[in-house]
PDB file of N, CA, C and O in Angstrom:
ATOM      1  N   MET Z   1       2.779  -6.742   7.372  1.00 53.00           N
ATOM      2  CA  MET Z   1       3.657  -5.890   8.160  1.00 53.00           C
ATOM      3  C   MET Z   1       3.330  -4.434   7.858  1.00 53.00           C
ATOM      4  O   MET Z   1       3.138  -4.074   6.703  1.00 53.00           O
ATOM      5  N   PRO Z   2       3.332  -3.597   8.864  1.00 49.00           N
ATOM      6  CA  PRO Z   2       2.884  -2.215   8.662  1.00 49.00           C
ATOM      7  C   PRO Z   2       3.802  -1.372   7.776  1.00 49.00           C
ATOM      8  O   PRO Z   2       3.339  -0.460   7.123  1.00 49.00           O
ATOM      9  N   TYR Z   3       5.095  -1.666   7.736  1.00 55.00           N
ATOM     10  CA  TYR Z   3       5.978  -0.796   6.975  1.00 55.00           C
ATOM     11  C   TYR Z   3       5.783  -0.920   5.477  1.00 55.00           C
ATOM     12  O   TYR Z   3       6.059  -0.006   4.733  1.00 55.00           O
ATOM     13  N   TYR Z   4       5.265  -2.034   5.000  1.00 81.00           N
ATOM     14  CA  TYR Z   4       4.994  -2.143   3.573  1.00 81.00           C
ATOM     15  C   TYR Z   4       3.868  -1.202   3.172  1.00 81.00           C
ATOM     16  O   TYR Z   4       3.920  -0.589   2.114  1.00 81.00           O
ATOM     17  N   LYS Z   5       2.875  -1.055   4.007  1.00 88.00           N
ATOM     18  CA  LYS Z   5       1.800  -0.108   3.735  1.00 88.00           C
ATOM     19  C   LYS Z   5       2.346   1.312   3.757  1.00 88.00           C
ATOM     20  O   LYS Z   5       1.944   2.149   2.953  1.00 88.00           O
ATOM     21  N   ARG Z   6       3.279   1.579   4.630  1.00 92.00           N
ATOM     22  CA  ARG Z   6       3.841   2.928   4.726  1.00 92.00           C
ATOM     23  C   ARG Z   6       4.580   3.320   3.457  1.00 92.00           C
ATOM     24  O   ARG Z   6       4.462   4.463   3.020  1.00 92.00           O
ATOM     25  N   ILE Z   7       5.331   2.421   2.859  1.00 95.00           N
ATOM     26  CA  ILE Z   7       6.037   2.827   1.640  1.00 95.00           C
ATOM     27  C   ILE Z   7       5.043   3.045   0.500  1.00 95.00           C
ATOM     28  O   ILE Z   7       5.250   3.916  -0.332  1.00 95.00           O
ATOM     29  N   ARG Z   8       3.964   2.280   0.484  1.00 95.00           N
ATOM     30  CA  ARG Z   8       2.929   2.510  -0.527  1.00 95.00           C
ATOM     31  C   ARG Z   8       2.253   3.855  -0.292  1.00 95.00           C
ATOM     32  O   ARG Z   8       2.071   4.637  -1.228  1.00 95.00           O
ATOM     33  N   ASP Z   9       1.890   4.127   0.954  1.00 95.00           N
ATOM     34  CA  ASP Z   9       1.221   5.391   1.266  1.00 95.00           C
ATOM     35  C   ASP Z   9       2.109   6.589   0.943  1.00 95.00           C
ATOM     36  O   ASP Z   9       1.634   7.587   0.387  1.00 95.00           O
ATOM     37  N   LEU Z  10       3.381   6.510   1.275  1.00 96.00           N
ATOM     38  CA  LEU Z  10       4.301   7.609   0.964  1.00 96.00           C
ATOM     39  C   LEU Z  10       4.424   7.813  -0.544  1.00 96.00           C
ATOM     40  O   LEU Z  10       4.461   8.944  -1.021  1.00 96.00           O
ATOM     41  N   ARG Z  11       4.490   6.712  -1.284  1.00 96.00           N
ATOM     42  CA  ARG Z  11       4.568   6.808  -2.748  1.00 96.00           C
ATOM     43  C   ARG Z  11       3.308   7.458  -3.298  1.00 96.00           C
ATOM     44  O   ARG Z  11       3.376   8.378  -4.118  1.00 96.00           O
ATOM     45  N   GLU Z  12       2.161   7.004  -2.829  1.00 97.00           N
ATOM     46  CA  GLU Z  12       0.893   7.542  -3.323  1.00 97.00           C
ATOM     47  C   GLU Z  12       0.710   9.004  -2.930  1.00 97.00           C
ATOM     48  O   GLU Z  12       0.120   9.777  -3.686  1.00 97.00           O
ATOM     49  N   ASP Z  13       1.224   9.405  -1.762  1.00 96.00           N
ATOM     50  CA  ASP Z  13       1.149  10.813  -1.354  1.00 96.00           C
ATOM     51  C   ASP Z  13       1.873  11.726  -2.343  1.00 96.00           C
ATOM     52  O   ASP Z  13       1.514  12.889  -2.494  1.00 96.00           O
ATOM     53  N   LYS Z  14       2.887  11.189  -3.013  1.00 97.00           N
ATOM     54  CA  LYS Z  14       3.639  11.971  -4.005  1.00 97.00           C
ATOM     55  C   LYS Z  14       3.141  11.724  -5.429  1.00 97.00           C
ATOM     56  O   LYS Z  14       3.751  12.187  -6.389  1.00 97.00           O
ATOM     57  N   ASP Z  15       2.032  10.996  -5.551  1.00 98.00           N
ATOM     58  CA  ASP Z  15       1.443  10.677  -6.851  1.00 98.00           C
ATOM     59  C   ASP Z  15       2.443  10.018  -7.804  1.00 98.00           C
ATOM     60  O   ASP Z  15       2.495  10.328  -8.992  1.00 98.00           O
ATOM     61  N   LEU Z  16       3.225   9.105  -7.261  1.00 98.00           N
ATOM     62  CA  LEU Z  16       4.188   8.366  -8.069  1.00 98.00           C
ATOM     63  C   LEU Z  16       3.676   6.957  -8.327  1.00 98.00           C
ATOM     64  O   LEU Z  16       2.993   6.374  -7.490  1.00 98.00           O
ATOM     65  N   THR Z  17       4.033   6.424  -9.469  1.00 97.00           N
ATOM     66  CA  THR Z  17       3.686   5.047  -9.791  1.00 97.00           C
ATOM     67  C   THR Z  17       4.780   4.111  -9.265  1.00 97.00           C
ATOM     68  O   THR Z  17       5.885   4.554  -8.929  1.00 97.00           O
ATOM     69  N   GLN Z  18       4.473   2.845  -9.228  1.00 97.00           N
ATOM     70  CA  GLN Z  18       5.488   1.865  -8.845  1.00 97.00           C
ATOM     71  C   GLN Z  18       6.638   1.870  -9.845  1.00 97.00           C
ATOM     72  O   GLN Z  18       7.791   1.705  -9.460  1.00 97.00           O
ATOM     73  N   THR Z  19       6.344   2.084 -11.102  1.00 97.00           N
ATOM     74  CA  THR Z  19       7.388   2.143 -12.124  1.00 97.00           C
ATOM     75  C   THR Z  19       8.329   3.309 -11.854  1.00 97.00           C
ATOM     76  O   THR Z  19       9.560   3.161 -11.933  1.00 97.00           O
ATOM     77  N   GLU Z  20       7.772   4.467 -11.508  1.00 98.00           N
ATOM     78  CA  GLU Z  20       8.607   5.635 -11.209  1.00 98.00           C
ATOM     79  C   GLU Z  20       9.473   5.384  -9.974  1.00 98.00           C
ATOM     80  O   GLU Z  20      10.651   5.743  -9.955  1.00 98.00           O
ATOM     81  N   MET Z  21       8.899   4.759  -8.953  1.00 97.00           N
ATOM     82  CA  MET Z  21       9.692   4.452  -7.757  1.00 97.00           C
ATOM     83  C   MET Z  21      10.788   3.443  -8.092  1.00 97.00           C
ATOM     84  O   MET Z  21      11.904   3.543  -7.578  1.00 97.00           O
ATOM     85  N   GLY Z  22      10.473   2.492  -8.934  1.00 97.00           N
ATOM     86  CA  GLY Z  22      11.490   1.537  -9.365  1.00 97.00           C
ATOM     87  C   GLY Z  22      12.658   2.236 -10.041  1.00 97.00           C
ATOM     88  O   GLY Z  22      13.818   1.909  -9.791  1.00 97.00           O
ATOM     89  N   GLU Z  23      12.358   3.218 -10.876  1.00 97.00           N
ATOM     90  CA  GLU Z  23      13.421   3.977 -11.543  1.00 97.00           C
ATOM     91  C   GLU Z  23      14.255   4.747 -10.525  1.00 97.00           C
ATOM     92  O   GLU Z  23      15.481   4.788 -10.615  1.00 97.00           O
ATOM     93  N   ILE Z  24      13.606   5.347  -9.543  1.00 96.00           N
ATOM     94  CA  ILE Z  24      14.313   6.097  -8.501  1.00 96.00           C
ATOM     95  C   ILE Z  24      15.232   5.180  -7.706  1.00 96.00           C
ATOM     96  O   ILE Z  24      16.353   5.550  -7.344  1.00 96.00           O
ATOM     97  N   LEU Z  25      14.773   3.955  -7.447  1.00 96.00           N
ATOM     98  CA  LEU Z  25      15.533   2.996  -6.649  1.00 96.00           C
ATOM     99  C   LEU Z  25      16.416   2.075  -7.489  1.00 96.00           C
ATOM    100  O   LEU Z  25      17.069   1.182  -6.953  1.00 96.00           O
ATOM    101  N   SER Z  26      16.409   2.266  -8.788  1.00 96.00           N
ATOM    102  CA  SER Z  26      17.192   1.432  -9.714  1.00 96.00           C
ATOM    103  C   SER Z  26      16.786  -0.034  -9.642  1.00 96.00           C
ATOM    104  O   SER Z  26      17.624  -0.939  -9.580  1.00 96.00           O
ATOM    105  N   CYS Z  27      15.474  -0.260  -9.633  1.00 96.00           N
ATOM    106  CA  CYS Z  27      14.954  -1.627  -9.686  1.00 96.00           C
ATOM    107  C   CYS Z  27      13.726  -1.622 -10.604  1.00 96.00           C
ATOM    108  O   CYS Z  27      13.248  -0.577 -11.004  1.00 96.00           O
ATOM    109  N   SER Z  28      13.229  -2.774 -10.896  1.00 97.00           N
ATOM    110  CA  SER Z  28      12.062  -2.867 -11.772  1.00 97.00           C
ATOM    111  C   SER Z  28      10.780  -2.570 -10.995  1.00 97.00           C
ATOM    112  O   SER Z  28      10.761  -2.605  -9.756  1.00 97.00           O
ATOM    113  N   GLN Z  29       9.715  -2.320 -11.729  1.00 97.00           N
ATOM    114  CA  GLN Z  29       8.407  -2.116 -11.107  1.00 97.00           C
ATOM    115  C   GLN Z  29       8.000  -3.365 -10.347  1.00 97.00           C
ATOM    116  O   GLN Z  29       7.444  -3.288  -9.263  1.00 97.00           O
ATOM    117  N   ARG Z  30       8.314  -4.512 -10.902  1.00 97.00           N
ATOM    118  CA  ARG Z  30       7.939  -5.783 -10.272  1.00 97.00           C
ATOM    119  C   ARG Z  30       8.629  -5.957  -8.917  1.00 97.00           C
ATOM    120  O   ARG Z  30       8.006  -6.373  -7.940  1.00 97.00           O
ATOM    121  N   VAL Z  31       9.912  -5.633  -8.852  1.00 97.00           N
ATOM    122  CA  VAL Z  31      10.643  -5.742  -7.581  1.00 97.00           C
ATOM    123  C   VAL Z  31      10.057  -4.759  -6.576  1.00 97.00           C
ATOM    124  O   VAL Z  31       9.805  -5.115  -5.417  1.00 97.00           O
ATOM    125  N   TYR Z  32       9.813  -3.518  -7.014  1.00 96.00           N
ATOM    126  CA  TYR Z  32       9.239  -2.536  -6.097  1.00 96.00           C
ATOM    127  C   TYR Z  32       7.866  -2.993  -5.607  1.00 96.00           C
ATOM    128  O   TYR Z  32       7.546  -2.874  -4.431  1.00 96.00           O
ATOM    129  N   SER Z  33       7.066  -3.539  -6.493  1.00 95.00           N
ATOM    130  CA  SER Z  33       5.756  -4.061  -6.114  1.00 95.00           C
ATOM    131  C   SER Z  33       5.899  -5.156  -5.067  1.00 95.00           C
ATOM    132  O   SER Z  33       5.120  -5.228  -4.113  1.00 95.00           O
ATOM    133  N   ASN Z  34       6.907  -6.002  -5.225  1.00 94.00           N
ATOM    134  CA  ASN Z  34       7.168  -7.056  -4.241  1.00 94.00           C
ATOM    135  C   ASN Z  34       7.513  -6.473  -2.872  1.00 94.00           C
ATOM    136  O   ASN Z  34       7.135  -7.033  -1.845  1.00 94.00           O
ATOM    137  N   TYR Z  35       8.234  -5.354  -2.855  1.00 94.00           N
ATOM    138  CA  TYR Z  35       8.524  -4.680  -1.581  1.00 94.00           C
ATOM    139  C   TYR Z  35       7.221  -4.235  -0.915  1.00 94.00           C
ATOM    140  O   TYR Z  35       7.009  -4.468   0.271  1.00 94.00           O
ATOM    141  N   GLU Z  36       6.360  -3.574  -1.692  1.00 93.00           N
ATOM    142  CA  GLU Z  36       5.108  -3.063  -1.129  1.00 93.00           C
ATOM    143  C   GLU Z  36       4.205  -4.182  -0.621  1.00 93.00           C
ATOM    144  O   GLU Z  36       3.532  -4.025   0.388  1.00 93.00           O
ATOM    145  N   ARG Z  37       4.167  -5.289  -1.319  1.00 92.00           N
ATOM    146  CA  ARG Z  37       3.313  -6.410  -0.910  1.00 92.00           C
ATOM    147  C   ARG Z  37       3.928  -7.233   0.209  1.00 92.00           C
ATOM    148  O   ARG Z  37       3.259  -8.063   0.817  1.00 92.00           O
ATOM    149  N   GLY Z  38       5.216  -7.020   0.459  1.00 89.00           N
ATOM    150  CA  GLY Z  38       5.887  -7.796   1.494  1.00 89.00           C
ATOM    151  C   GLY Z  38       6.321  -9.163   1.026  1.00 89.00           C
ATOM    152  O   GLY Z  38       6.609 -10.032   1.847  1.00 89.00           O
ATOM    153  N   ASP Z  39       6.366  -9.354  -0.284  1.00 90.00           N
ATOM    154  CA  ASP Z  39       6.778 -10.648  -0.823  1.00 90.00           C
ATOM    155  C   ASP Z  39       8.277 -10.883  -0.674  1.00 90.00           C
ATOM    156  O   ASP Z  39       8.716 -12.029  -0.609  1.00 90.00           O
ATOM    157  N   ILE Z  40       9.052  -9.793  -0.663  1.00 90.00           N
ATOM    158  CA  ILE Z  40      10.498  -9.897  -0.436  1.00 90.00           C
ATOM    159  C   ILE Z  40      10.909  -8.820   0.558  1.00 90.00           C
ATOM    160  O   ILE Z  40      10.269  -7.768   0.657  1.00 90.00           O
ATOM    161  N   ASP Z  41      11.959  -9.106   1.305  1.00 91.00           N
ATOM    162  CA  ASP Z  41      12.481  -8.124   2.252  1.00 91.00           C
ATOM    163  C   ASP Z  41      13.155  -6.985   1.498  1.00 91.00           C
ATOM    164  O   ASP Z  41      13.765  -7.193   0.444  1.00 91.00           O
ATOM    165  N   ILE Z  42      13.061  -5.810   2.084  1.00 94.00           N
ATOM    166  CA  ILE Z  42      13.685  -4.637   1.490  1.00 94.00           C
ATOM    167  C   ILE Z  42      15.145  -4.607   1.940  1.00 94.00           C
ATOM    168  O   ILE Z  42      15.416  -4.557   3.144  1.00 94.00           O
ATOM    169  N   PRO Z  43      16.095  -4.632   0.998  1.00 95.00           N
ATOM    170  CA  PRO Z  43      17.508  -4.561   1.379  1.00 95.00           C
ATOM    171  C   PRO Z  43      17.808  -3.247   2.116  1.00 95.00           C
ATOM    172  O   PRO Z  43      17.173  -2.216   1.868  1.00 95.00           O
ATOM    173  N   THR Z  44      18.775  -3.297   3.012  1.00 96.00           N
ATOM    174  CA  THR Z  44      19.114  -2.132   3.822  1.00 96.00           C
ATOM    175  C   THR Z  44      19.421  -0.910   2.972  1.00 96.00           C
ATOM    176  O   THR Z  44      18.938   0.193   3.267  1.00 96.00           O
ATOM    177  N   ALA Z  45      20.191  -1.065   1.915  1.00 97.00           N
ATOM    178  CA  ALA Z  45      20.547   0.077   1.064  1.00 97.00           C
ATOM    179  C   ALA Z  45      19.304   0.700   0.434  1.00 97.00           C
ATOM    180  O   ALA Z  45      19.203   1.928   0.316  1.00 97.00           O
ATOM    181  N   VAL Z  46      18.353  -0.113   0.042  1.00 96.00           N
ATOM    182  CA  VAL Z  46      17.111   0.389  -0.552  1.00 96.00           C
ATOM    183  C   VAL Z  46      16.257   1.059   0.518  1.00 96.00           C
ATOM    184  O   VAL Z  46      15.652   2.101   0.281  1.00 96.00           O
ATOM    185  N   LEU Z  47      16.223   0.485   1.699  1.00 95.00           N
ATOM    186  CA  LEU Z  47      15.474   1.075   2.804  1.00 95.00           C
ATOM    187  C   LEU Z  47      15.999   2.472   3.128  1.00 95.00           C
ATOM    188  O   LEU Z  47      15.219   3.418   3.300  1.00 95.00           O
ATOM    189  N   ILE Z  48      17.307   2.629   3.162  1.00 95.00           N
ATOM    190  CA  ILE Z  48      17.913   3.933   3.419  1.00 95.00           C
ATOM    191  C   ILE Z  48      17.584   4.901   2.293  1.00 95.00           C
ATOM    192  O   ILE Z  48      17.241   6.064   2.538  1.00 95.00           O
ATOM    193  N   LYS Z  49      17.646   4.433   1.065  1.00 97.00           N
ATOM    194  CA  LYS Z  49      17.320   5.287  -0.078  1.00 97.00           C
ATOM    195  C   LYS Z  49      15.855   5.734  -0.031  1.00 97.00           C
ATOM    196  O   LYS Z  49      15.539   6.891  -0.312  1.00 97.00           O
ATOM    197  N   LEU Z  50      14.963   4.834   0.344  1.00 96.00           N
ATOM    198  CA  LEU Z  50      13.544   5.179   0.497  1.00 96.00           C
ATOM    199  C   LEU Z  50      13.355   6.233   1.583  1.00 96.00           C
ATOM    200  O   LEU Z  50      12.618   7.204   1.393  1.00 96.00           O
ATOM    201  N   ALA Z  51      14.012   6.036   2.716  1.00 95.00           N
ATOM    202  CA  ALA Z  51      13.895   6.988   3.829  1.00 95.00           C
ATOM    203  C   ALA Z  51      14.414   8.358   3.408  1.00 95.00           C
ATOM    204  O   ALA Z  51      13.770   9.388   3.687  1.00 95.00           O
ATOM    205  N   ASP Z  52      15.549   8.391   2.741  1.00 95.00           N
ATOM    206  CA  ASP Z  52      16.100   9.667   2.268  1.00 95.00           C
ATOM    207  C   ASP Z  52      15.169  10.333   1.265  1.00 95.00           C
ATOM    208  O   ASP Z  52      14.932  11.542   1.331  1.00 95.00           O
ATOM    209  N   PHE Z  53      14.638   9.560   0.340  1.00 96.00           N
ATOM    210  CA  PHE Z  53      13.759  10.116  -0.691  1.00 96.00           C
ATOM    211  C   PHE Z  53      12.507  10.722  -0.073  1.00 96.00           C
ATOM    212  O   PHE Z  53      12.069  11.801  -0.468  1.00 96.00           O
ATOM    213  N   HIS Z  54      11.928  10.041   0.887  1.00 96.00           N
ATOM    214  CA  HIS Z  54      10.681  10.506   1.500  1.00 96.00           C
ATOM    215  C   HIS Z  54      10.920  11.411   2.715  1.00 96.00           C
ATOM    216  O   HIS Z  54       9.969  11.885   3.331  1.00 96.00           O
ATOM    217  N   ASN Z  55      12.196  11.606   3.053  1.00 95.00           N
ATOM    218  CA  ASN Z  55      12.574  12.455   4.184  1.00 95.00           C
ATOM    219  C   ASN Z  55      11.930  11.980   5.494  1.00 95.00           C
ATOM    220  O   ASN Z  55      11.346  12.766   6.236  1.00 95.00           O
ATOM    221  N   VAL Z  56      12.012  10.684   5.712  1.00 95.00           N
ATOM    222  CA  VAL Z  56      11.528  10.062   6.948  1.00 95.00           C
ATOM    223  C   VAL Z  56      12.639   9.165   7.478  1.00 95.00           C
ATOM    224  O   VAL Z  56      13.615   8.887   6.788  1.00 95.00           O
ATOM    225  N   SER Z  57      12.471   8.709   8.703  1.00 93.00           N
ATOM    226  CA  SER Z  57      13.473   7.801   9.278  1.00 93.00           C
ATOM    227  C   SER Z  57      13.204   6.368   8.830  1.00 93.00           C
ATOM    228  O   SER Z  57      12.078   6.004   8.484  1.00 93.00           O
ATOM    229  N   THR Z  58      14.254   5.570   8.877  1.00 92.00           N
ATOM    230  CA  THR Z  58      14.058   4.146   8.593  1.00 92.00           C
ATOM    231  C   THR Z  58      13.179   3.523   9.667  1.00 92.00           C
ATOM    232  O   THR Z  58      12.420   2.600   9.377  1.00 92.00           O
ATOM    233  N   ASP Z  59      13.270   4.034  10.890  1.00 91.00           N
ATOM    234  CA  ASP Z  59      12.394   3.535  11.958  1.00 91.00           C
ATOM    235  C   ASP Z  59      10.927   3.757  11.609  1.00 91.00           C
ATOM    236  O   ASP Z  59      10.089   2.899  11.895  1.00 91.00           O
ATOM    237  N   TYR Z  60      10.613   4.869  10.989  1.00 92.00           N
ATOM    238  CA  TYR Z  60       9.230   5.115  10.568  1.00 92.00           C
ATOM    239  C   TYR Z  60       8.814   4.082   9.513  1.00 92.00           C
ATOM    240  O   TYR Z  60       7.737   3.495   9.598  1.00 92.00           O
ATOM    241  N   LEU Z  61       9.676   3.858   8.541  1.00 91.00           N
ATOM    242  CA  LEU Z  61       9.355   2.877   7.496  1.00 91.00           C
ATOM    243  C   LEU Z  61       9.177   1.483   8.075  1.00 91.00           C
ATOM    244  O   LEU Z  61       8.347   0.707   7.596  1.00 91.00           O
ATOM    245  N   LEU Z  62       9.940   1.181   9.112  1.00 87.00           N
ATOM    246  CA  LEU Z  62       9.886  -0.150   9.721  1.00 87.00           C
ATOM    247  C   LEU Z  62       8.799  -0.284  10.773  1.00 87.00           C
ATOM    248  O   LEU Z  62       8.628  -1.346  11.360  1.00 87.00           O
ATOM    249  N   GLY Z  63       8.070   0.791  11.022  1.00 86.00           N
ATOM    250  CA  GLY Z  63       6.983   0.730  11.983  1.00 86.00           C
ATOM    251  C   GLY Z  63       7.432   0.800  13.432  1.00 86.00           C
ATOM    252  O   GLY Z  63       6.667   0.490  14.340  1.00 86.00           O
ATOM    253  N   ARG Z  64       8.668   1.236  13.657  1.00 89.00           N
ATOM    254  CA  ARG Z  64       9.185   1.337  15.029  1.00 89.00           C
ATOM    255  C   ARG Z  64       8.800   2.644  15.699  1.00 89.00           C
ATOM    256  O   ARG Z  64       8.974   2.799  16.894  1.00 89.00           O
ATOM    257  N   THR Z  65       8.325   3.604  14.912  1.00 90.00           N
ATOM    258  CA  THR Z  65       7.852   4.878  15.433  1.00 90.00           C
ATOM    259  C   THR Z  65       6.766   5.397  14.502  1.00 90.00           C
ATOM    260  O   THR Z  65       6.718   5.013  13.325  1.00 90.00           O
ATOM    261  N   ASP Z  66       5.929   6.250  15.025  1.00 89.00           N
ATOM    262  CA  ASP Z  66       4.910   6.888  14.195  1.00 89.00           C
ATOM    263  C   ASP Z  66       5.315   8.298  13.798  1.00 89.00           C
ATOM    264  O   ASP Z  66       4.576   8.985  13.106  1.00 89.00           O
ATOM    265  N   LYS Z  67       6.491   8.730  14.249  1.00 88.00           N
ATOM    266  CA  LYS Z  67       6.999  10.057  13.897  1.00 88.00           C
ATOM    267  C   LYS Z  67       7.656  10.000  12.518  1.00 88.00           C
ATOM    268  O   LYS Z  67       8.603   9.251  12.316  1.00 88.00           O
ATOM    269  N   LYS Z  68       7.140  10.792  11.585  1.00 84.00           N
ATOM    270  CA  LYS Z  68       7.738  10.838  10.248  1.00 84.00           C
ATOM    271  C   LYS Z  68       9.021  11.639  10.216  1.00 84.00           C
ATOM    272  O   LYS Z  68       9.935  11.335   9.457  1.00 84.00           O
ATOM    273  N   LYS Z  69       9.061  12.703  11.024  1.00 78.00           N
ATOM    274  CA  LYS Z  69      10.189  13.628  10.988  1.00 78.00           C
ATOM    275  C   LYS Z  69      11.477  12.964  11.487  1.00 78.00           C
ATOM    276  O   LYS Z  69      11.452  12.171  12.427  1.00 78.00           O
ATOM    277  N   LEU Z  70      12.576  13.363  10.874  1.00 73.00           N
ATOM    278  CA  LEU Z  70      13.878  12.902  11.310  1.00 73.00           C
ATOM    279  C   LEU Z  70      14.332  13.726  12.501  1.00 73.00           C
ATOM    280  O   LEU Z  70      14.071  14.930  12.567  1.00 73.00           O
ATOM    281  N   ASN Z  71      15.015  13.115  13.440  1.00 68.00           N
ATOM    282  CA  ASN Z  71      15.639  13.851  14.543  1.00 68.00           C
ATOM    283  C   ASN Z  71      16.910  14.504  14.032  1.00 68.00           C
ATOM    284  O   ASN Z  71      17.702  13.848  13.365  1.00 68.00           O
ATOM    285  N   LYS Z  72      17.072  15.766  14.329  1.00 63.00           N
ATOM    286  CA  LYS Z  72      18.269  16.461  13.844  1.00 63.00           C
ATOM    287  C   LYS Z  72      19.136  16.878  14.986  1.00 63.00           C
ATOM    288  O   LYS Z  72      18.756  17.081  16.065  1.00 63.00           O
TER     289      LYS Z  72
END
């Protein structure tokens, strides 16, 4: 699924490790890694937190749009 690649790319753009993202999201590195690989679905609350952290829309993370910017 394309949105798993997007969360990895956004993380790497900020030079963050999976462990650091896990700390930001209050989960383990292993759980965060599972999100990136698509092994488990990303809970809605975590998806919103990811979108807020990266300043993108949830639609962008989900692959529903290619626009990173939020509509204001």
